[in-house]
């Protein structure tokens, strides 16, 4: 659930000679001209490095710009200079909490409260930090104290709702959320929380209506703003083309893509879907979709856009639960590992026990693998791990004798879908795996916390979204032991065994590892930097990557990010050094090899570029961009037949890859196959009408053909 944070007020100015700069900066700040304000605050600090107001305001500004990692430095400096400033301690707590460092944030809030017990924002912040650490009763007490100090504090009422919900009292939580909305109708977090809770309670009609508030919580920009096309409102499409946009997590995409055929049925001329690379092959099997695009590719011509998560609200409360609506491939992308899912005399069970662990709401979904240990030894069952990720890998090590690890072989969701069809049952916590199995219509048992994500609702063992799913729920928060006992009984009935289940030793209720606060914050920082980079906010991305590298100098994703930013800025020396470092850290990183090839190509070092393109394709044959780059390099040195093979391969992977189709046209034209080249240019323009190179090639070739025919006549 969403939490709102409350800032205290910065201290008044104490440096008269710099007052004019500060007043101007503050005016920019109030007018939301944040870049101009930031420049002036930095100018003040260049002249007076210990200026308290500039430090304070710069920290707040950086936080509001979505960069809590850079905001930490000025606020930490302020706290060191003015250790009795309660507001500074509070605001540093807000920044640390945004980084995922809840324990340190808690300490900051407690210092602020010790200095000023009447500071309601600090009590609210303390509630946020305690809730993030799983202490819902303590969080409730803090929120109630904030409300006692300030009864009109809407953010604290919203936080109270979160704490009550975590303790299993959804009705009381709804009252708190509605109170927050009454006090502050534009409080997006509270409005969104009302939506999630109504959906959790099965009130779909009001829930979907309020679900649109998610766009105002700041987690993402509205697609119509980015794409420059109006949102579809559910009316008859009358032959217009629609671009559906995947949003939120992989599970959300798999859950909501079922609506694509319904969109097509409303009279759309064409329905496109913008998704992520790992989803592409899988989603190509969904009906009603005429073209798939990966984020970052050129978009086709379309009239309207619609985020997938908004489709249920447009089609009404009745859920389309016809399954399967996705299909597995005939074989994985790399068939060499098929034998690992070999036939055995035992029943084959796929297992996912962990999710990402960035925040408490992620960690509470994770079931400690240690609790499942007694079940892994049943001779009637053969276990296969479908887990992909880093957070739970260490847990797997002691059990490798009992679990076949398929995770390293699963290149995308299509591979996972194929593996699932080779199994008799999938057991998973609440991850995209649960949605995938349900969308394929396969038997899936889902292990849920006491208060699950809204889509699993409450007090039922089935799912209206996935008829093949069976739900196993905690009876009290953190009670995974009880869930595994339920699971053991069900497994015993399923495989005809009396479940002689011996509970494993107790472990953490959230299954979290003993990670440092910085280690917990870094994955969140990587995601934030990537979002800034994709949105073109290169300086913010660079600042966050630099923060990561200060704490983890060998972090490959941050190093790669610095490399790509440098390449975009024309700094090929820095780009080359960074990407070579990534490859030294992760020799099997196909994308890093491809990116380094791009650097070498920009330096006209074609031999080195070719080597790294080939290495990238050895590691990931499905990397379509690498096929195109290698084709270019081969064509330059005259290996036209090999170049053509790679272009055809890229188009097999991505049939609507306009750049590859244009390049194939050029190659065919070089071989004198002019009519085929002309058709390639036509197809490239059909996929991407604004591809200028294809228009030039098409017009030139059309003119040449017309001139040739005229001469012949």
C-alpha positions in Angstrom: 0.0 0.0 0.0 1.1 3.6 -0.7 2.5 5.7 2.1 2.7 9.5 2.1 5.7 11.2 3.7 5.6 14.4 5.6 8.5 17.0 5.5 9.2 19.4 8.2 9.9 23.0 7.4 13.5 24.1 6.7 15.1 26.6 9.1 15.0 30.3 8.3 17.8 32.0 6.4 20.9 33.0 8.5 23.2 34.3 5.8 22.1 37.8 4.8 24.7 38.4 2.0 23.2 35.5 0.1 19.6 36.4 0.7 18.9 37.6 -2.8 20.1 34.3 -4.3 18.1 32.4 -1.8 14.9 34.4 -2.4 15.3 33.9 -6.2 16.0 30.2 -5.8 12.9 29.8 -3.5 10.8 31.6 -6.1 11.9 29.1 -8.7 11.2 26.3 -6.3 7.6 27.5 -5.6 7.1 27.9 -9.4 8.2 24.3 -9.9 11.2 25.5 -11.9 13.3 23.0 -10.1 16.4 22.9 -12.3 16.8 26.7 -12.0 16.3 26.5 -8.2 18.8 23.7 -8.0 21.4 25.7 -9.9 21.0 28.6 -7.5 21.2 26.5 -4.4 24.4 25.0 -5.7 25.7 28.5 -6.4 25.0 29.5 -2.8 26.8 26.4 -1.6 29.8 27.1 -3.8 30.1 30.5 -2.0 29.1 29.3 1.4 29.4 25.4 1.7 27.8 25.3 5.1 24.8 27.5 4.3 22.0 25.7 6.2 19.0 26.8 4.2 20.7 26.0 0.9 21.7 22.6 2.1 18.2 21.9 3.4 16.3 23.1 0.4 18.7 21.4 -2.0 18.1 18.1 -0.2 14.3 18.5 -0.4 14.5 19.5 -4.1 16.6 16.5 -5.1 14.2 14.3 -3.3 11.3 15.8 -5.1 13.1 15.4 -8.4 13.1 11.6 -7.7 16.7 11.3 -6.5 16.8 10.4 -2.8 20.3 9.1 -3.2 21.8 12.5 -4.1 19.5 14.2 -1.6 21.2 12.3 1.3 24.5 14.3 1.1 23.3 17.8 1.7 20.8 16.7 4.4 23.5 14.6 6.2 25.8 17.6 6.1 23.1 19.8 7.6 22.5 17.3 10.4 26.2 17.3 11.2 26.3 21.1 11.3 23.1 21.5 13.2 22.5 18.4 15.3 19.6 19.9 17.2 17.5 20.7 14.1 14.5 18.3 14.4 13.2 19.1 10.9 16.6 18.3 9.3 16.6 14.9 11.1 13.1 14.2 10.0 13.8 15.1 6.4 16.9 13.0 6.3 14.7 10.1 7.6 12.4 10.7 4.7 15.3 10.4 2.2 16.7 7.3 3.8 13.3 5.7 3.8 12.9 6.4 0.1 16.2 4.6 -0.4 14.9 1.5 1.4 17.0 2.1 4.5 14.2 1.8 7.0 16.3 1.1 10.1 18.4 4.2 9.5 15.3 6.3 8.7 13.7 5.1 12.0 16.8 6.4 13.9 16.4 9.8 12.2 12.8 10.0 13.0 13.4 9.1 16.6 16.1 11.8 16.9 13.6 14.3 15.5 11.0 13.3 18.0 13.4 13.5 20.9 14.3 17.1 19.8 10.7 18.1 19.1 8.0 15.7 20.4 5.3 17.8 18.8 6.6 17.3 15.3 3.8 15.3 13.8 5.7 14.7 10.5 8.3 12.7 12.4 5.7 10.5 14.1 4.2 9.9 10.7 7.6 9.1 9.3 8.4 6.7 12.2 5.2 4.9 11.4 6.3 4.5 7.8 9.7 3.2 8.8 8.3 0.7 11.3 5.8 -0.6 8.8 8.5 -1.1 6.3 10.3 -3.3 8.8 7.1 -5.3 9.5 6.2 -3.8 12.8 2.6 -3.0 12.1 1.5 -2.5 15.7 4.3 -0.1 16.4 3.5 1.7 13.1 -0.1 2.0 14.2 0.9 3.6 17.5 3.1 6.2 15.7 0.4 7.1 13.2 -2.1 7.6 16.0 0.3 9.9 17.8 0.7 11.9 14.6 -3.1 12.2 14.4 -3.4 13.1 18.0 -1.0 16.0 17.4 -2.7 17.0 14.1 -6.2 15.5 13.6 -6.3 16.9 10.1 -3.1 15.1 9.0 -4.4 13.2 6.0 -1.1 11.3 5.4 -1.1 9.9 8.9 -4.7 8.6 8.4 -3.5 7.0 5.2 -0.6 5.4 7.1 -2.9 4.2 9.8 -4.9 2.5 7.1 -1.8 0.7 5.9 -0.9 -0.5 9.5 -4.5 -1.7 10.2 -4.6 -3.6 6.9 -1.3 -5.3 7.7 -2.8 -6.5 11.0 -5.7 -8.1 9.1 -8.4 -5.5 9.7 -9.4 -4.4 6.2 -12.7 -2.7 7.3 -10.9 -0.5 9.8 -8.3 0.2 7.2 -11.0 1.4 4.7 -12.4 3.8 7.3 -8.9 5.3 7.8 -8.3 5.6 4.0 -11.7 7.2 3.5 -10.9 9.7 6.4 -7.7 10.6 4.6 -9.5 11.2 1.4 -12.2 13.3 3.1 -9.5 15.5 4.7 -7.5 15.8 1.5 -9.3 14.6 -1.7 -6.3 15.0 -3.9 -4.1 12.7 -1.7 -3.3 10.2 -4.5 -1.8 7.6 -2.2 -5.0 7.4 -0.1 -7.2 7.3 -3.1 -5.1 4.5 -4.7 -5.1 2.6 -1.4 -9.0 2.8 -1.3 -9.0 1.3 -4.8 -6.6 -1.5 -4.0 -8.6 -2.4 -0.8 -11.9 -2.3 -2.6 -10.5 -4.7 -5.2 -9.1 -6.9 -2.4 -12.6 -7.0 -0.9 -14.2 -7.9 -4.2 -15.9 -4.5 -4.8 -14.7 -4.4 -8.5 -17.1 -1.7 -9.7 -15.9 1.0 -7.3 -12.4 -0.5 -7.2 -11.7 -0.2 -10.9 -13.1 3.3 -11.0 -10.7 4.5 -8.3 -7.8 2.4 -9.7 -7.0 5.3 -12.1 -5.6 7.2 -9.1 -2.5 5.0 -9.4 -1.2 7.4 -12.1 -1.2 10.3 -9.6 0.9 8.5 -7.0 4.1 9.4 -9.0 5.2 5.8 -9.8 4.9 6.4 -13.6 3.9 8.9 -16.2 0.5 8.5 -18.0 1.1 6.8 -21.3 -0.9 9.4 -23.3 1.6 12.0 -22.0 4.6 10.0 -23.2 3.1 8.7 -26.5 1.3 11.9 -27.5 -2.0 10.1 -28.3 -5.3 10.3 -26.4 -6.4 7.6 -24.1 -9.1 5.2 -25.2 -12.3 5.7 -23.2 -13.9 2.4 -24.0 -16.2 3.7 -26.8 -16.5 1.9 -30.2 -13.2 2.1 -31.9 -14.7 2.5 -35.4 -11.6 1.3 -37.3 -9.0 3.1 -35.3 -5.7 1.6 -34.2 -4.9 1.1 -30.5 -1.6 0.8 -28.7 -1.9 -1.2 -25.5 0.9 -0.4 -23.0 2.2 -2.9 -20.4 2.6 -1.3 -17.0 3.8 -2.2 -13.5 5.2 -5.7 -13.1 5.4 -8.8 -15.4 2.5 -10.4 -13.5 0.2 -7.4 -14.2 0.9 -7.7 -17.9 0.2 -11.4 -18.0 -3.0 -10.9 -15.9 -4.4 -8.0 -18.0 -3.3 -9.0 -21.5 -6.4 -11.3 -21.5 -8.4 -8.1 -22.5 -6.6 -7.7 -25.8 -9.2 -9.8 -27.8 -12.0 -7.7 -26.2 -10.3 -4.5 -27.5 -10.1 -6.0 -30.9 -13.7 -6.9 -30.7 -14.7 -3.2 -30.1 -13.9 -2.5 -33.8 -10.2 -1.7 -33.7 -8.5 -1.8 -37.1 -5.3 -3.0 -35.4 -4.2 -3.6 -31.8 -0.6 -3.2 -30.9 1.1 -4.1 -27.6 4.1 -2.3 -26.1 5.9 -4.7 -23.7 9.3 -5.7 -22.4 11.8 -8.0 -24.1 11.3 -10.9 -21.6 7.6 -10.9 -22.4 7.7 -10.7 -26.2 7.7 -14.3 -27.3 5.1 -15.3 -24.8 2.7 -12.5 -25.5 2.9 -13.1 -29.2 0.6 -16.1 -28.5 -2.2 -14.0 -27.2 -5.2 -13.5 -29.4 -6.3 -10.1 -30.6 -2.8 -8.6 -30.9 -1.7 -7.6 -34.4 1.8 -6.4 -33.5 4.2 -6.5 -30.6 6.8 -3.9 -29.8 9.5 -3.7 -27.1 10.0 -0.5 -25.2 12.5 1.6 -27.0 11.6 0.5 -30.5 10.0 2.7 -33.0 6.2 2.8 -32.7 3.8 2.1 -35.5 1.1 4.5 -36.6 -1.8 4.4 -34.1 -4.7 6.6 -33.0 -5.3 5.8 -29.3 -3.4 4.3 -26.4 -4.6 2.3 -23.4 -2.6 1.0 -20.4 -3.4 -2.6 -19.7 -4.3 -2.0 -16.1 -7.1 0.4 -17.2 -8.9 -2.2 -19.4 -10.8 -3.9 -16.6 -12.4 -0.6 -15.6 -13.4 0.0 -19.3 -15.0 -3.5 -19.7 -16.9 -3.7 -16.5 -16.7 -5.8 -13.3 -17.3 -9.2 -15.0 -13.9 -10.8 -15.3 -12.9 -12.7 -18.5 -11.6 -15.9 -17.0 -11.4 -18.0 -20.2 -8.1 -19.9 -20.0 -5.7 -20.6 -21.4 -5.3 -17.3 -23.2 -1.5 -17.8 -23.6 0.3 -20.7 -25.2 3.8 -22.2 -24.6 6.3 -22.5 -27.5 7.0 -26.0 -29.0 10.5 -25.9 -27.5 12.7 -23.5 -25.5 14.9 -21.0 -27.3 17.9 -23.1 -26.5 16.8 -26.7 -26.8 20.1 -28.1 -25.3 18.7 -28.2 -21.8 15.4 -30.0 -22.6 16.9 -33.2 -21.0 17.0 -31.5 -17.6 13.2 -31.9 -17.4 13.5 -35.6 -18.0 10.7 -38.1 -17.3 10.9 -39.7 -13.9 8.8 -42.1 -12.0 7.9 -39.3 -9.6 5.4 -36.5 -10.0 7.2 -33.4 -11.2 6.7 -30.2 -9.3 7.9 -26.7 -10.2 8.7 -24.4 -7.3 9.2 -20.6 -6.8 9.6 -19.7 -3.1 11.0 -16.1 -3.4 10.2 -12.8 -5.0 12.2 -9.6 -5.2 13.0 -8.3 -1.7 13.4 -4.6 -2.2 10.6 -3.6 0.2 8.7 -5.1 3.1 5.7 -5.8 0.8 8.0 -7.8 -1.4 9.7 -9.6 1.4 6.5 -10.7 3.1 5.6 -12.7 -0.1 8.7 -14.8 0.3 8.4 -18.2 1.9 11.7 -19.5 3.4 12.8 -22.5 1.5 14.0 -24.1 4.7 10.4 -24.6 5.7 9.9 -26.7 2.6 12.9 -28.9 3.3 10.9 -32.0 4.6 8.7 -32.0 1.5 11.8 -32.0 -0.8 12.7 -35.4 0.5 9.5 -37.2 -0.5 10.4 -39.9 -3.1 7.0 -39.5 -4.8 7.9 -36.0 -5.9 10.7 -34.6 -8.2 11.3 -30.9 -7.7 12.3 -28.3 -10.3 13.2 -24.7 -9.4 11.7 -22.1 -11.8 13.1 -19.3 -9.7 15.0 -16.5 -11.5 16.7 -13.8 -9.5 19.4 -13.1 -7.0 17.6 -12.6 -3.7 16.8 -16.3 -3.1 19.7 -18.0 -4.7 21.7 -18.5 -1.5 18.7 -20.4 0.0 18.8 -22.9 -2.8 22.4 -24.1 -2.2 21.8 -26.6 0.6 19.0 -28.3 -1.4 20.5 -28.8 -4.8 20.5 -32.5 -4.2 16.7 -32.4 -4.1 15.9 -29.6 -6.6 16.8 -29.4 -10.3 17.6 -25.7 -10.9 16.0 -24.6 -14.3 16.4 -20.9 -13.5 19.7 -20.3 -15.4 18.2 -21.8 -18.6 15.1 -19.8 -18.7 15.8 -16.9 -21.1 12.3 -15.4 -21.0 8.7 -16.1 -20.1 8.2 -18.3 -23.2 11.0 -20.6 -21.9 9.3 -20.7 -18.5 6.0 -21.5 -20.1 7.5 -24.4 -22.0 9.1 -25.7 -18.8 5.8 -25.5 -16.9 4.1 -27.7 -19.5 6.6 -30.5 -18.7 5.6 -30.5 -15.0 2.6 -31.9 -13.2 2.1 -29.1 -10.7 3.5 -25.6 -10.0 3.8 -24.3 -6.5 4.7 -20.7 -6.2 4.5 -17.6 -4.0 2.9 -14.5 -5.4 5.1 -13.8 -8.4 4.7 -13.5 -12.2 5.1 -17.3 -12.2 1.7 -17.6 -10.6 0.1 -15.5 -13.3 1.9 -17.4 -16.0 0.8 -20.8 -14.8 -2.8 -19.5 -14.4 -2.8 -17.9 -17.9 -1.7 -21.2 -19.4 -4.4 -23.0 -17.5 -2.0 -25.2 -15.7 -2.5 -26.5 -12.1 -0.9 -24.0 -9.8 -0.9 -23.7 -6.0 -0.1 -20.2 -4.7 1.2 -19.5 -1.3 0.0 -16.2 0.1 0.7 -13.9 3.1 -2.1 -13.1 5.5 -2.9 -9.8 3.6 -2.0 -10.5 0.0 -2.0 -8.3 -3.1 -5.4 -7.2 -4.1 -5.9 -9.6 -6.9 -5.9 -12.7 -4.7 -8.8 -11.2 -2.6 -9.6 -12.6 0.9 -10.9 -15.8 2.5 -11.1 -18.0 -0.6 -9.1 -20.9 -1.9 -9.8 -20.2 -5.6 -9.2 -17.2 -7.9 -11.8 -15.6 -10.2 -8.9 -14.7 -12.5 -7.4 -18.2 -12.8 -9.7 -21.2 -12.6 -6.7 -23.6 -12.3 -5.3 -21.9 -9.2 -5.6 -23.1 -5.6 -4.7 -20.6 -2.9 -3.0 -21.4 0.4 -3.2 -18.5 2.9 -1.5 -17.5 6.2 -4.0 -17.4 9.0 -2.0 -14.8 10.9 0.8 -12.4 9.6 4.1 -14.2 9.0 2.7 -17.7 9.6 4.4 -19.6 6.8 4.7 -22.7 9.0 0.9 -23.0 8.9 0.8 -22.6 5.1 3.4 -25.3 4.6 1.4 -27.6 6.9 -1.7 -27.0 4.7 0.5 -27.6 1.6 1.8 -30.9 3.0 -1.7 -32.3 3.5 -2.7 -31.3 0.0 0.4 -32.8 -1.5 -0.1 -36.0 0.4 -3.7 -36.2 -1.0 -2.5 -35.4 -4.5 0.3 -38.0 -4.7 -1.4 -40.6 -2.5 1.0 -40.3 0.4 0.3 -39.9 4.1 2.0 -36.6 4.8 4.5 -37.4 7.5 5.5 -33.7 7.7 8.1 -32.7 10.2 8.3 -28.9 10.5 11.7 -27.4 9.8 13.3 -25.0 12.3 11.6 -21.6 12.6 13.1 -18.8 10.4 12.3 -15.2 9.8 8.6 -14.6 9.0 9.6 -12.5 6.0 12.3 -14.8 4.8 14.6 -11.8 4.5 18.4 -12.1 4.4 20.7 -10.3 6.8 21.4 -7.6 4.2 22.9 -4.2 5.1 20.6 -1.2 4.5 22.8 -0.1 1.6 22.6 -3.5 0.0 18.8 -3.3 0.2 18.8 0.2 -1.2 21.0 -0.5 -4.2 18.5 -2.6 -6.4 16.0 0.2 -5.9 18.5 2.8 -7.0 19.3 0.7 -10.1 15.6 0.7 -11.1 15.3 4.4 -10.4 18.4 5.3 -12.5 17.1 3.1 -15.4 13.8 5.0 -15.3 15.5 8.4 -15.4 17.8 7.1 -18.3 14.9 5.8 -20.3 13.0 9.1 -19.8 16.0 11.1 -21.0 16.9 12.5 -17.6 20.6 11.7 -18.1 22.1 13.8 -15.3 19.7 12.3 -12.7 20.6 8.8 -13.9 24.3 9.6 -13.8 24.1 10.9 -10.3 22.3 7.8 -9.0 24.7 5.4 -10.9 27.6 7.3 -9.3 25.9 6.9 -5.8 25.7 3.2 -6.4 29.3 2.9 -7.5 30.5 4.8 -4.4 28.9 2.0 -2.3 29.6 -0.9 -4.6 32.4 0.0 -7.1 31.9 -3.3 -8.9 28.2 -3.1 -9.5 27.8 -4.2 -13.1 24.5 -2.6 -13.9 25.6 0.8 -12.6 28.9 0.5 -14.5 27.0 -0.4 -17.7 24.7 2.6 -17.1 27.7 5.0 -16.8 29.1 3.4 -20.0 25.9 3.9 -22.0 25.5 7.5 -20.8 29.0 8.2 -21.8 28.5 6.7 -25.3 25.3 8.9 -25.7 27.4 11.9 -24.7 30.2 11.1 -27.2 32.7 10.1 -24.5 33.8 6.9 -26.1 36.8 6.5 -23.9 34.7 6.4 -20.7 32.1 4.2 -22.4 34.8 1.7 -23.5 36.4 1.5 -20.1 33.1 1.1 -18.3 31.7 -1.7 -20.6 35.0 -3.6 -20.6 34.8 -3.5 -16.8 31.2 -4.9 -17.0 32.5 -7.8 -19.1 35.3 -8.5 -16.7 32.7 -8.6 -13.9 30.1 -10.6 -15.9 31.7 -12.3 -18.9 28.4 -13.9 -19.8 26.5 -10.6 -20.1 25.4 -10.6 -23.8 24.0 -7.1 -23.6 27.3 -5.7 -22.4 29.2 -7.3 -25.3 26.7 -5.8 -27.7 27.0 -2.4 -26.1 30.8 -2.6 -26.3 30.4 -3.5 -30.0 28.4 -0.3 -30.4 31.3 1.7 -28.8 33.9 0.1 -31.1 31.6 0.7 -34.1 31.5 4.4 -33.2 35.3 4.4 -33.1 35.4 2.6 -36.5 37.1 -0.4 -34.9 35.0 -2.8 -36.9 37.1 -6.0 -36.2 36.6 -5.5 -32.4 33.0 -4.6 -32.9 32.4 -7.8 -34.9 34.1 -10.0 -32.2 31.8 -8.6 -29.5 28.7 -8.9 -31.6 29.5 -12.5 -32.3 30.1 -13.1 -28.6 26.8 -11.4 -27.7 24.9 -13.7 -30.1 26.7 -16.8 -28.7 25.5 -15.9 -25.3 22.0 -14.7 -26.4 20.9 -15.8 -29.9 17.7 -13.9 -29.5 19.3 -10.4 -29.2 17.9 -9.0 -32.4 19.8 -5.7 -32.3 23.1 -7.6 -32.3 22.1 -9.5 -35.4 21.4 -6.2 -37.2 24.8 -4.7 -36.1 26.7 -7.8 -37.1 24.9 -7.8 -40.4 26.1 -4.3 -41.0 29.7 -5.2 -40.2 29.6 -8.3 -42.4 28.1 -6.3 -45.3 30.9 -3.6 -45.0 33.5 -6.3 -45.6 31.5 -7.9 -48.4 30.1 -11.0 -46.7 26.7 -10.3 -48.1 25.3 -13.8 -47.7 26.2 -14.0 -44.0 24.9 -10.5 -43.5 21.5 -11.5 -45.0 21.3 -14.5 -42.8 21.6 -12.3 -39.7 19.1 -9.8 -40.9 16.6 -12.6 -41.6 17.3 -14.0 -38.2 16.6 -10.6 -36.5 13.3 -10.3 -38.5 12.3 -13.8 -37.4 12.8 -12.7 -33.8 11.1 -9.3 -34.4 9.0 -9.3 -37.6 8.2 -5.6 -37.2 11.8 -4.5 -36.8 11.7 -1.7 -39.3 15.4 -0.9 -39.2 16.3 -4.5 -39.9 13.8 -4.6 -42.8 15.3 -1.4 -44.3 18.8 -2.8 -44.1 17.7 -6.1 -45.7 16.3 -3.9 -48.5 19.7 -2.3 -49.0 21.4 -5.7 -49.0 19.0 -7.0 -51.7 19.5 -3.9 -53.7 23.2 -4.5 -53.7 22.6 -7.9 -55.1 20.4 -6.5 -57.9 17.1 -8.0 -56.4 15.3 -4.7 -56.8 11.7 -5.8 -56.6 12.4 -7.7 -53.3 14.3 -4.7 -52.0 11.3 -2.4 -52.8 9.0 -4.8 -50.9 11.3 -4.6 -47.9 11.2 -0.8 -47.9 7.3 -1.0 -48.1 7.2 -3.4 -45.1 9.6 -1.2 -43.1 7.4 1.8 -43.7 4.3 -0.2 -42.7 5.9 -1.0 -39.4 7.4 2.5 -38.9 5.9 5.2 -41.2 8.3 7.9 -39.9 11.5 5.9 -40.8 13.2 8.5 -42.9 16.0 6.2 -44.3 13.3 3.8 -45.6 11.5 6.6 -47.3 14.7 7.8 -49.0 15.6 4.3 -50.1 12.0 3.6 -51.3 11.7 6.9 -53.3 15.2 6.5 -54.8 14.6 2.9 -55.9 11.1 3.6 -57.2 12.6 6.5 -59.3 15.4 4.2 -60.6 13.0 1.5 -61.5 10.7 4.0 -63.3 13.6 5.4 -65.2 14.8 1.9 -66.2 11.3 0.9 -67.4 11.1 4.2 -69.4 14.3 3.5 -71.2 13.2 0.0 -71.9 10.0 1.4 -73.5 
